[in-house]
PDB file of C-alpha atoms and ligand atoms in Angstrom:
ATOM      1  CA  MET A   1      -0.906 -86.569   5.740  1.00 82.00           C
ATOM      2  CA  ILE A   2      -2.043 -88.375   2.606  1.00 85.00           C
ATOM      3  CA  PRO A   3      -3.648 -89.574   0.947  1.00 87.00           C
ATOM      4  CA  THR A   4      -6.664 -86.821   2.533  1.00 89.00           C
ATOM      5  CA  PRO A   5     -10.066 -87.520   2.628  1.00 87.00           C
ATOM      6  CA  HIS A   6     -10.676 -85.924  -0.435  1.00 88.00           C
ATOM      7  CA  ILE A   7      -7.499 -86.912  -2.916  1.00 88.00           C
ATOM      8  CA  SER A   8      -7.636 -90.761  -1.821  1.00 84.00           C
ATOM      9  CA  LEU A   9      -3.686 -90.817  -3.508  1.00 87.00           C
ATOM     10  CA  GLU A  10      -0.780 -92.931  -1.259  1.00 84.00           C
ATOM     11  CA  ASN A  11       2.471 -91.170  -2.900  1.00 87.00           C
ATOM     12  CA  LYS A  12       2.937 -87.433  -3.640  1.00 90.00           C
ATOM     13  CA  ASP A  13       5.321 -88.356  -6.714  1.00 91.00           C
ATOM     14  CA  LEU A  14       2.556 -88.801  -9.297  1.00 92.00           C
ATOM     15  CA  ILE A  15       0.903 -85.890  -8.953  1.00 95.00           C
ATOM     16  CA  ALA A  16       3.243 -83.074 -10.664  1.00 97.00           C
ATOM     17  CA  LYS A  17       4.725 -78.895  -9.198  1.00 98.00           C
ATOM     18  CA  THR A  18       2.342 -77.691 -11.681  1.00 98.00           C
ATOM     19  CA  VAL A  19      -1.135 -78.456 -11.736  1.00 98.00           C
ATOM     20  CA  LEU A  20      -3.932 -77.293 -14.346  1.00 98.00           C
ATOM     21  CA  MET A  21      -7.992 -77.598 -12.878  1.00 98.00           C
ATOM     22  CA  PRO A  22     -10.492 -76.735 -14.890  1.00 96.00           C
ATOM     23  CA  GLY A  23     -14.004 -77.041 -13.788  1.00 95.00           C
ATOM     24  CA  ASP A  24     -14.756 -79.888 -15.657  1.00 91.00           C
ATOM     25  CA  PRO A  25     -13.463 -83.503 -15.254  1.00 90.00           C
ATOM     26  CA  LEU A  26     -14.073 -84.683 -18.358  1.00 89.00           C
ATOM     27  CA  ARG A  27     -12.163 -81.724 -20.031  1.00 91.00           C
ATOM     28  CA  ALA A  28      -8.855 -82.839 -17.298  1.00 93.00           C
ATOM     29  CA  LYS A  29      -9.410 -86.087 -19.368  1.00 93.00           C
ATOM     30  CA  PHE A  30     -10.105 -84.138 -23.282  1.00 93.00           C
ATOM     31  CA  ILE A  31      -5.836 -82.247 -22.057  1.00 95.00           C
ATOM     32  CA  ALA A  32      -5.381 -85.123 -20.804  1.00 96.00           C
ATOM     33  CA  ASP A  33      -5.752 -86.900 -23.870  1.00 95.00           C
ATOM     34  CA  THR A  34      -4.800 -83.926 -26.352  1.00 95.00           C
ATOM     35  CA  PHE A  35      -1.894 -82.853 -24.849  1.00 97.00           C
ATOM     36  CA  LEU A  36       0.282 -84.679 -22.583  1.00 98.00           C
ATOM     37  CA  THR A  37       2.385 -88.025 -23.235  1.00 98.00           C
ATOM     38  CA  ASN A  38       2.965 -90.538 -20.908  1.00 97.00           C
ATOM     39  CA  VAL A  39       0.129 -90.396 -19.002  1.00 96.00           C
ATOM     40  CA  VAL A  40      -0.743 -92.033 -16.327  1.00 93.00           C
ATOM     41  CA  GLU A  41      -4.437 -92.347 -14.568  1.00 91.00           C
ATOM     42  CA  ILE A  42      -5.258 -90.690 -10.749  1.00 87.00           C
ATOM     43  CA  ASN A  43      -7.864 -92.439  -8.833  1.00 70.00           C
ATOM     44  CA  SER A  44      -9.058 -89.650  -6.617  1.00 66.00           C
ATOM     45  CA  VAL A  45     -12.173 -89.955  -5.155  1.00 57.00           C
ATOM     46  CA  ARG A  46     -16.134 -88.557  -5.377  1.00 60.00           C
ATOM     47  CA  ASN A  47     -15.189 -88.840  -9.896  1.00 63.00           C
ATOM     48  CA  MET A  48     -12.875 -85.899  -9.769  1.00 72.00           C
ATOM     49  CA  LEU A  49     -10.723 -87.318 -12.532  1.00 83.00           C
ATOM     50  CA  GLY A  50      -6.937 -86.119 -12.345  1.00 92.00           C
ATOM     51  CA  TYR A  51      -3.957 -87.114 -15.241  1.00 95.00           C
ATOM     52  CA  THR A  52      -0.057 -86.348 -14.475  1.00 96.00           C
ATOM     53  CA  GLY A  53       1.653 -86.555 -18.047  1.00 98.00           C
ATOM     54  CA  TYR A  54       4.598 -84.624 -19.297  1.00 98.00           C
ATOM     55  CA  TYR A  55       3.588 -81.902 -21.976  1.00 98.00           C
ATOM     56  CA  GLY A  56       7.711 -82.070 -24.477  1.00 96.00           C
ATOM     57  CA  LYS A  57       9.519 -82.382 -21.042  1.00 96.00           C
ATOM     58  CA  LYS A  58       7.728 -81.115 -18.199  1.00 97.00           C
ATOM     59  CA  LYS A  59       5.667 -82.596 -16.261  1.00 98.00           C
ATOM     60  CA  VAL A  60       1.658 -81.467 -15.145  1.00 98.00           C
ATOM     61  CA  THR A  61      -1.037 -82.974 -13.573  1.00 97.00           C
ATOM     62  CA  VAL A  62      -4.384 -82.041 -15.032  1.00 97.00           C
ATOM     63  CA  MET A  63      -6.880 -82.167 -12.147  1.00 96.00           C
ATOM     64  CA  GLY A  64     -10.731 -80.885 -12.235  1.00 95.00           C
ATOM     65  CA  SER A  65     -12.000 -79.098  -9.336  1.00 96.00           C
ATOM     66  CA  GLY A  66     -15.477 -79.112  -9.952  1.00 94.00           C
ATOM     67  CA  MET A  67     -17.707 -75.994  -9.622  1.00 96.00           C
ATOM     68  CA  GLY A  68     -17.609 -73.482  -7.215  1.00 98.00           C
ATOM     69  CA  MET A  69     -15.575 -72.705  -4.833  1.00 98.00           C
ATOM     70  CA  PRO A  70     -16.160 -74.890  -2.029  1.00 97.00           C
ATOM     71  CA  SER A  71     -15.055 -77.209  -4.289  1.00 96.00           C
ATOM     72  CA  ILE A  72     -12.196 -76.033  -5.835  1.00 97.00           C
ATOM     73  CA  GLY A  73     -10.958 -74.835  -2.550  1.00 98.00           C
ATOM     74  CA  ILE A  74     -10.954 -78.651  -1.168  1.00 96.00           C
ATOM     75  CA  TYR A  75      -8.547 -79.555  -3.852  1.00 95.00           C
ATOM     76  CA  SER A  76      -7.013 -77.143  -4.330  1.00 97.00           C
ATOM     77  CA  TYR A  77      -5.850 -76.987  -0.568  1.00 98.00           C
ATOM     78  CA  GLU A  78      -5.316 -80.977  -0.108  1.00 96.00           C
ATOM     79  CA  LEU A  79      -3.236 -80.742  -3.720  1.00 96.00           C
ATOM     80  CA  TYR A  80      -1.027 -77.223  -1.958  1.00 98.00           C
ATOM     81  CA  LYS A  81      -0.931 -78.198   1.616  1.00 97.00           C
ATOM     82  CA  PHE A  82      -0.412 -81.839   0.796  1.00 96.00           C
ATOM     83  CA  TYR A  83       0.609 -83.309  -2.465  1.00 96.00           C
ATOM     84  CA  ASP A  84       3.743 -80.060  -2.226  1.00 97.00           C
ATOM     85  CA  VAL A  85       2.132 -78.346  -5.199  1.00 98.00           C
ATOM     86  CA  GLU A  86       3.819 -75.178  -5.843  1.00 98.00           C
ATOM     87  CA  ASN A  87       1.334 -73.430  -8.771  1.00 98.00           C
ATOM     88  CA  ILE A  88      -2.151 -74.324  -9.855  1.00 98.00           C
ATOM     89  CA  ILE A  89      -3.372 -73.140 -13.165  1.00 98.00           C
ATOM     90  CA  ARG A  90      -7.275 -73.180 -13.646  1.00 98.00           C
ATOM     91  CA  VAL A  91      -8.024 -73.279 -16.605  1.00 98.00           C
ATOM     92  CA  GLY A  92     -11.684 -72.726 -17.647  1.00 96.00           C
ATOM     93  CA  SER A  93     -14.891 -71.180 -18.753  1.00 96.00           C
ATOM     94  CA  CYS A  94     -16.790 -67.363 -17.863  1.00 97.00           C
ATOM     95  CA  GLY A  95     -19.912 -65.690 -18.648  1.00 97.00           C
ATOM     96  CA  ALA A  96     -19.262 -61.857 -19.801  1.00 98.00           C
ATOM     97  CA  TYR A  97     -20.164 -59.026 -17.954  1.00 98.00           C
ATOM     98  CA  SER A  98     -18.581 -56.477 -20.437  1.00 98.00           C
ATOM     99  CA  PRO A  99     -20.339 -56.092 -23.856  1.00 97.00           C
ATOM    100  CA  GLU A 100     -16.792 -55.563 -24.987  1.00 96.00           C
ATOM    101  CA  LEU A 101     -16.807 -59.237 -25.408  1.00 97.00           C
ATOM    102  CA  LYS A 102     -17.145 -62.199 -27.208  1.00 95.00           C
ATOM    103  CA  LEU A 103     -18.032 -65.394 -26.933  1.00 95.00           C
ATOM    104  CA  TYR A 104     -14.112 -67.432 -26.809  1.00 94.00           C
ATOM    105  CA  ASP A 105     -12.689 -64.171 -26.229  1.00 95.00           C
ATOM    106  CA  VAL A 106      -9.068 -66.610 -23.367  1.00 96.00           C
ATOM    107  CA  LEU A 107      -8.903 -64.253 -19.768  1.00 98.00           C
ATOM    108  CA  LEU A 108      -5.958 -63.784 -17.417  1.00 98.00           C
ATOM    109  CA  VAL A 109      -7.070 -62.727 -14.539  1.00 98.00           C
ATOM    110  CA  GLU A 110      -5.155 -60.041 -12.331  1.00 98.00           C
ATOM    111  CA  LYS A 111      -7.899 -59.720  -9.663  1.00 98.00           C
ATOM    112  CA  ALA A 112     -10.878 -61.804  -8.166  1.00 98.00           C
ATOM    113  CA  TYR A 113     -13.778 -59.788  -6.975  1.00 98.00           C
ATOM    114  CA  SER A 114     -15.900 -62.061  -5.040  1.00 98.00           C
ATOM    115  CA  GLU A 115     -18.634 -60.884  -2.614  1.00 97.00           C
ATOM    116  CA  SER A 116     -18.620 -64.851  -0.974  1.00 98.00           C
ATOM    117  CA  SER A 117     -17.130 -65.375   2.608  1.00 97.00           C
ATOM    118  CA  TYR A 118     -14.646 -67.511   1.433  1.00 98.00           C
ATOM    119  CA  ALA A 119     -10.841 -66.034   2.132  1.00 98.00           C
ATOM    120  CA  LYS A 120     -12.491 -64.767   5.209  1.00 98.00           C
ATOM    121  CA  THR A 121     -14.072 -67.457   7.379  1.00 98.00           C
ATOM    122  CA  MET A 122     -10.893 -69.647   6.187  1.00 97.00           C
ATOM    123  CA  GLY A 123      -9.153 -66.465   7.801  1.00 97.00           C
ATOM    124  CA  VAL A 124      -6.534 -64.979   4.788  1.00 96.00           C
ATOM    125  CA  SER A 125      -7.520 -61.692   3.910  1.00 96.00           C
ATOM    126  CA  ASN A 126     -11.650 -59.674   4.940  1.00 97.00           C
ATOM    127  CA  ARG A 127     -10.881 -57.858   1.329  1.00 96.00           C
ATOM    128  CA  LYS A 128     -12.765 -58.686  -2.269  1.00 97.00           C
ATOM    129  CA  LEU A 129     -10.222 -58.282  -4.416  1.00 98.00           C
ATOM    130  CA  LEU A 130      -7.478 -60.668  -4.460  1.00 98.00           C
ATOM    131  CA  ASN A 131      -4.758 -60.985  -6.846  1.00 98.00           C
ATOM    132  CA  ALA A 132      -3.023 -63.739  -8.800  1.00 98.00           C
ATOM    133  CA  THR A 133      -0.045 -63.763  -8.801  1.00 98.00           C
ATOM    134  CA  LYS A 134       2.022 -62.428 -10.910  1.00 98.00           C
ATOM    135  CA  VAL A 135       5.302 -65.315 -12.369  1.00 98.00           C
ATOM    136  CA  LEU A 136       2.596 -67.285 -13.211  1.00 98.00           C
ATOM    137  CA  ASN A 137       0.447 -64.628 -15.076  1.00 98.00           C
ATOM    138  CA  ASN A 138       3.793 -63.427 -16.322  1.00 98.00           C
ATOM    139  CA  ARG A 139       4.785 -66.704 -18.065  1.00 98.00           C
ATOM    140  CA  LEU A 140       1.363 -67.369 -19.398  1.00 98.00           C
ATOM    141  CA  ILE A 141       1.511 -63.628 -21.133  1.00 98.00           C
ATOM    142  CA  LYS A 142       4.799 -64.860 -22.178  1.00 98.00           C
ATOM    143  CA  ALA A 143       3.001 -68.169 -24.208  1.00 98.00           C
ATOM    144  CA  SER A 144       0.962 -65.946 -25.136  1.00 97.00           C
ATOM    145  CA  GLU A 145       2.170 -63.764 -27.165  1.00 98.00           C
ATOM    146  CA  LYS A 146       4.489 -66.678 -28.378  1.00 97.00           C
ATOM    147  CA  LEU A 147       1.937 -68.630 -29.816  1.00 96.00           C
ATOM    148  CA  ASN A 148      -0.108 -65.299 -30.670  1.00 96.00           C
ATOM    149  CA  ILE A 149      -2.768 -66.571 -28.810  1.00 95.00           C
ATOM    150  CA  PRO A 150      -4.352 -62.762 -27.321  1.00 95.00           C
ATOM    151  CA  LEU A 151      -4.621 -62.226 -23.471  1.00 97.00           C
ATOM    152  CA  ARG A 152      -6.846 -59.931 -22.159  1.00 98.00           C
ATOM    153  CA  LYS A 153      -6.547 -58.760 -17.974  1.00 98.00           C
ATOM    154  CA  THR A 154      -8.558 -57.995 -15.940  1.00 98.00           C
ATOM    155  CA  ILE A 155     -11.183 -58.223 -12.784  1.00 98.00           C
ATOM    156  CA  ILE A 156     -13.345 -61.088 -12.778  1.00 98.00           C
ATOM    157  CA  HIS A 157     -16.428 -61.479 -10.900  1.00 98.00           C
ATOM    158  CA  SER A 158     -15.909 -65.256  -8.493  1.00 98.00           C
ATOM    159  CA  SER A 159     -19.717 -65.856  -7.927  1.00 98.00           C
ATOM    160  CA  ASP A 160     -21.783 -68.791  -6.052  1.00 97.00           C
ATOM    161  CA  VAL A 161     -24.419 -68.907  -7.466  1.00 96.00           C
ATOM    162  CA  PHE A 162     -25.636 -69.535 -11.376  1.00 95.00           C
ATOM    163  CA  TYR A 163     -29.674 -68.872 -10.523  1.00 95.00           C
ATOM    164  CA  ARG A 164     -30.540 -65.223  -9.864  1.00 93.00           C
ATOM    165  CA  MET A 165     -33.445 -63.467  -9.073  1.00 95.00           C
ATOM    166  CA  ASN A 166     -31.817 -60.896 -11.061  1.00 92.00           C
ATOM    167  CA  PRO A 167     -30.470 -60.569 -13.526  1.00 86.00           C
ATOM    168  CA  ASP A 168     -29.896 -57.579 -14.628  1.00 92.00           C
ATOM    169  CA  GLU A 169     -27.346 -56.964 -11.882  1.00 93.00           C
ATOM    170  CA  PHE A 170     -24.389 -58.513 -13.054  1.00 96.00           C
ATOM    171  CA  LYS A 171     -24.599 -54.320 -14.362  1.00 97.00           C
ATOM    172  CA  ASP A 172     -23.789 -53.145 -10.683  1.00 97.00           C
ATOM    173  CA  ILE A 173     -20.979 -55.514 -10.374  1.00 97.00           C
ATOM    174  CA  TYR A 174     -19.162 -54.658 -13.764  1.00 98.00           C
ATOM    175  CA  GLN A 175     -19.852 -50.985 -12.543  1.00 97.00           C
ATOM    176  CA  LYS A 176     -18.844 -51.456  -8.748  1.00 97.00           C
ATOM    177  CA  TYR A 177     -15.729 -53.186  -9.635  1.00 97.00           C
ATOM    178  CA  GLY A 178     -14.985 -52.956 -13.526  1.00 97.00           C
ATOM    179  CA  ALA A 179     -15.579 -57.087 -13.246  1.00 98.00           C
ATOM    180  CA  GLU A 180     -16.413 -58.261 -17.026  1.00 98.00           C
ATOM    181  CA  ALA A 181     -17.098 -61.673 -16.567  1.00 98.00           C
ATOM    182  CA  VAL A 182     -18.199 -64.420 -13.609  1.00 98.00           C
ATOM    183  CA  GLU A 183     -17.615 -67.880 -13.424  1.00 98.00           C
ATOM    184  CA  MET A 184     -17.243 -69.286  -9.895  1.00 98.00           C
ATOM    185  CA  GLU A 185     -13.616 -70.817  -7.952  1.00 98.00           C
ATOM    186  CA  SER A 186     -11.343 -68.368  -8.176  1.00 98.00           C
ATOM    187  CA  PHE A 187     -11.035 -66.101  -5.628  1.00 98.00           C
ATOM    188  CA  ALA A 188     -10.667 -69.421  -3.394  1.00 98.00           C
ATOM    189  CA  LEU A 189      -8.130 -70.829  -5.400  1.00 98.00           C
ATOM    190  CA  PHE A 190      -6.362 -67.589  -4.673  1.00 98.00           C
ATOM    191  CA  ALA A 191      -6.951 -67.295  -0.952  1.00 98.00           C
ATOM    192  CA  ASN A 192      -5.056 -71.128  -0.682  1.00 98.00           C
ATOM    193  CA  ALA A 193      -2.264 -69.998  -2.307  1.00 98.00           C
ATOM    194  CA  ARG A 194      -2.488 -66.875  -0.495  1.00 98.00           C
ATOM    195  CA  ALA A 195      -2.975 -69.548   2.549  1.00 98.00           C
ATOM    196  CA  LEU A 196       0.212 -71.398   2.073  1.00 98.00           C
ATOM    197  CA  ASN A 197       1.951 -69.892   0.645  1.00 98.00           C
ATOM    198  CA  LYS A 198       2.135 -70.861  -3.034  1.00 98.00           C
ATOM    199  CA  ARG A 199       1.194 -69.588  -6.170  1.00 98.00           C
ATOM    200  CA  ALA A 200      -2.253 -69.499  -8.720  1.00 98.00           C
ATOM    201  CA  ALA A 201      -3.521 -67.834 -11.439  1.00 98.00           C
ATOM    202  CA  CYS A 202      -6.526 -68.394 -13.716  1.00 98.00           C
ATOM    203  CA  ILE A 203      -6.933 -67.797 -17.572  1.00 98.00           C
ATOM    204  CA  LEU A 204     -10.589 -68.340 -18.679  1.00 98.00           C
ATOM    205  CA  THR A 205     -12.808 -68.623 -22.168  1.00 97.00           C
ATOM    206  CA  VAL A 206     -16.235 -66.648 -22.740  1.00 96.00           C
ATOM    207  CA  SER A 207     -18.252 -69.370 -22.736  1.00 95.00           C
ATOM    208  CA  ASP A 208     -21.712 -67.129 -23.062  1.00 95.00           C
ATOM    209  CA  SER A 209     -22.565 -63.590 -22.750  1.00 96.00           C
ATOM    210  CA  LEU A 210     -25.374 -62.324 -19.680  1.00 96.00           C
ATOM    211  CA  VAL A 211     -25.433 -58.815 -22.546  1.00 96.00           C
ATOM    212  CA  THR A 212     -26.338 -60.358 -25.422  1.00 95.00           C
ATOM    213  CA  HIS A 213     -27.057 -64.484 -24.040  1.00 94.00           C
ATOM    214  CA  GLU A 214     -25.780 -66.007 -26.917  1.00 92.00           C
ATOM    215  CA  ALA A 215     -23.367 -69.268 -25.933  1.00 92.00           C
ATOM    216  CA  THR A 216     -21.708 -72.262 -27.091  1.00 88.00           C
ATOM    217  CA  THR A 217     -22.373 -75.644 -25.621  1.00 85.00           C
ATOM    218  CA  ALA A 218     -20.569 -77.978 -24.143  1.00 78.00           C
ATOM    219  CA  GLU A 219     -19.836 -79.522 -27.035  1.00 78.00           C
ATOM    220  CA  GLU A 220     -18.073 -76.548 -28.641  1.00 79.00           C
ATOM    221  CA  ARG A 221     -16.775 -74.922 -25.379  1.00 78.00           C
ATOM    222  CA  GLN A 222     -14.634 -78.618 -25.576  1.00 70.00           C
ATOM    223  CA  ASN A 223     -12.986 -78.353 -28.719  1.00 67.00           C
ATOM    224  CA  ALA A 224     -12.530 -74.277 -28.674  1.00 75.00           C
ATOM    225  CA  PHE A 225     -11.061 -74.114 -24.989  1.00 88.00           C
ATOM    226  CA  THR A 226      -7.930 -76.415 -26.395  1.00 91.00           C
ATOM    227  CA  LYS A 227      -6.308 -72.272 -27.316  1.00 92.00           C
ATOM    228  CA  MET A 228      -6.607 -71.266 -23.546  1.00 96.00           C
ATOM    229  CA  MET A 229      -5.473 -74.844 -22.125  1.00 96.00           C
ATOM    230  CA  GLU A 230      -1.686 -74.159 -24.644  1.00 96.00           C
ATOM    231  CA  VAL A 231      -1.293 -70.619 -23.097  1.00 97.00           C
ATOM    232  CA  ALA A 232      -1.160 -72.567 -20.055  1.00 98.00           C
ATOM    233  CA  LEU A 233       0.036 -76.019 -21.405  1.00 98.00           C
ATOM    234  CA  ASN A 234       3.438 -73.575 -22.837  1.00 98.00           C
ATOM    235  CA  SER A 235       3.857 -71.283 -19.675  1.00 97.00           C
ATOM    236  CA  LEU A 236       5.354 -74.657 -17.863  1.00 96.00           C
TER     237      LEU A 236
HETATM  238  N1  HPA B   1     -22.482 -67.414 -14.287  1.00 53.32           N
HETATM  239  C1  HPA B   1     -21.644 -67.763 -13.307  1.00 53.32           C
HETATM  240  N2  HPA B   1     -20.157 -69.204 -13.861  1.00 53.32           N
HETATM  241  C2  HPA B   1     -20.198 -69.539 -15.476  1.00 53.32           C
HETATM  242  C3  HPA B   1     -21.310 -68.491 -15.893  1.00 53.32           C
HETATM  243  C4  HPA B   1     -21.945 -67.654 -15.538  1.00 53.32           C
HETATM  244  O1  HPA B   1     -23.088 -67.519 -16.410  1.00 53.32           O
HETATM  245  N3  HPA B   1     -20.589 -69.067 -17.565  1.00 53.32           N
HETATM  246  C5  HPA B   1     -19.108 -69.714 -17.051  1.00 53.32           C
HETATM  247  N4  HPA B   1     -19.302 -69.875 -15.329  1.00 53.32           N
END
């Protein structure tokens, strides 16, 4: 069933078996411009920029997921199910819930906690915590060791809400579930991988802190996030 409703691509071969997924489509362009050779632009609908190229000898696609679980849920499902993608590695940003985290720390997600109904509604799982795929995480750990980039293995919160009426509520989620940081996509990505028997992982860079209220600018993020991208690319 290609083209799909959200990816208007006729030829499956233009998409690699492994896809790196930043939230921001402009970050997908940045990754392609900075790290990849022989890049072909994928024209997908809804402005979600995608590129396929090579990192050394490894073919890889980078495509934006958009923000939030419904968005990554749609794009990752179509990539897995209809474009024969096997591995999706989300490379994103997160807000720190833990006072131990500093801006620009790089996290490897072992589990995503969410109060979202995504996995339940999909018919995959009634659990509130979903796992990343171990083999992908092990490759990411190996790559980080080779590059000497520290990676903190952790639980994160996938939230549906960015702006909250009660900004201190994060402390309960940190206490109860051990979620050290918040983003808005991993839980749906992990649910899709589970539903379709595919692989999913997520590495995140801390872009702001709910504890200290420090934040990075969009410009700083673009460059500082290269460490995380190198880990992802070297795990291929
Ligand atoms: N909340 C949700 N998602 C995020 C945040 C945040 O504070 N920072 C980066 N992604």
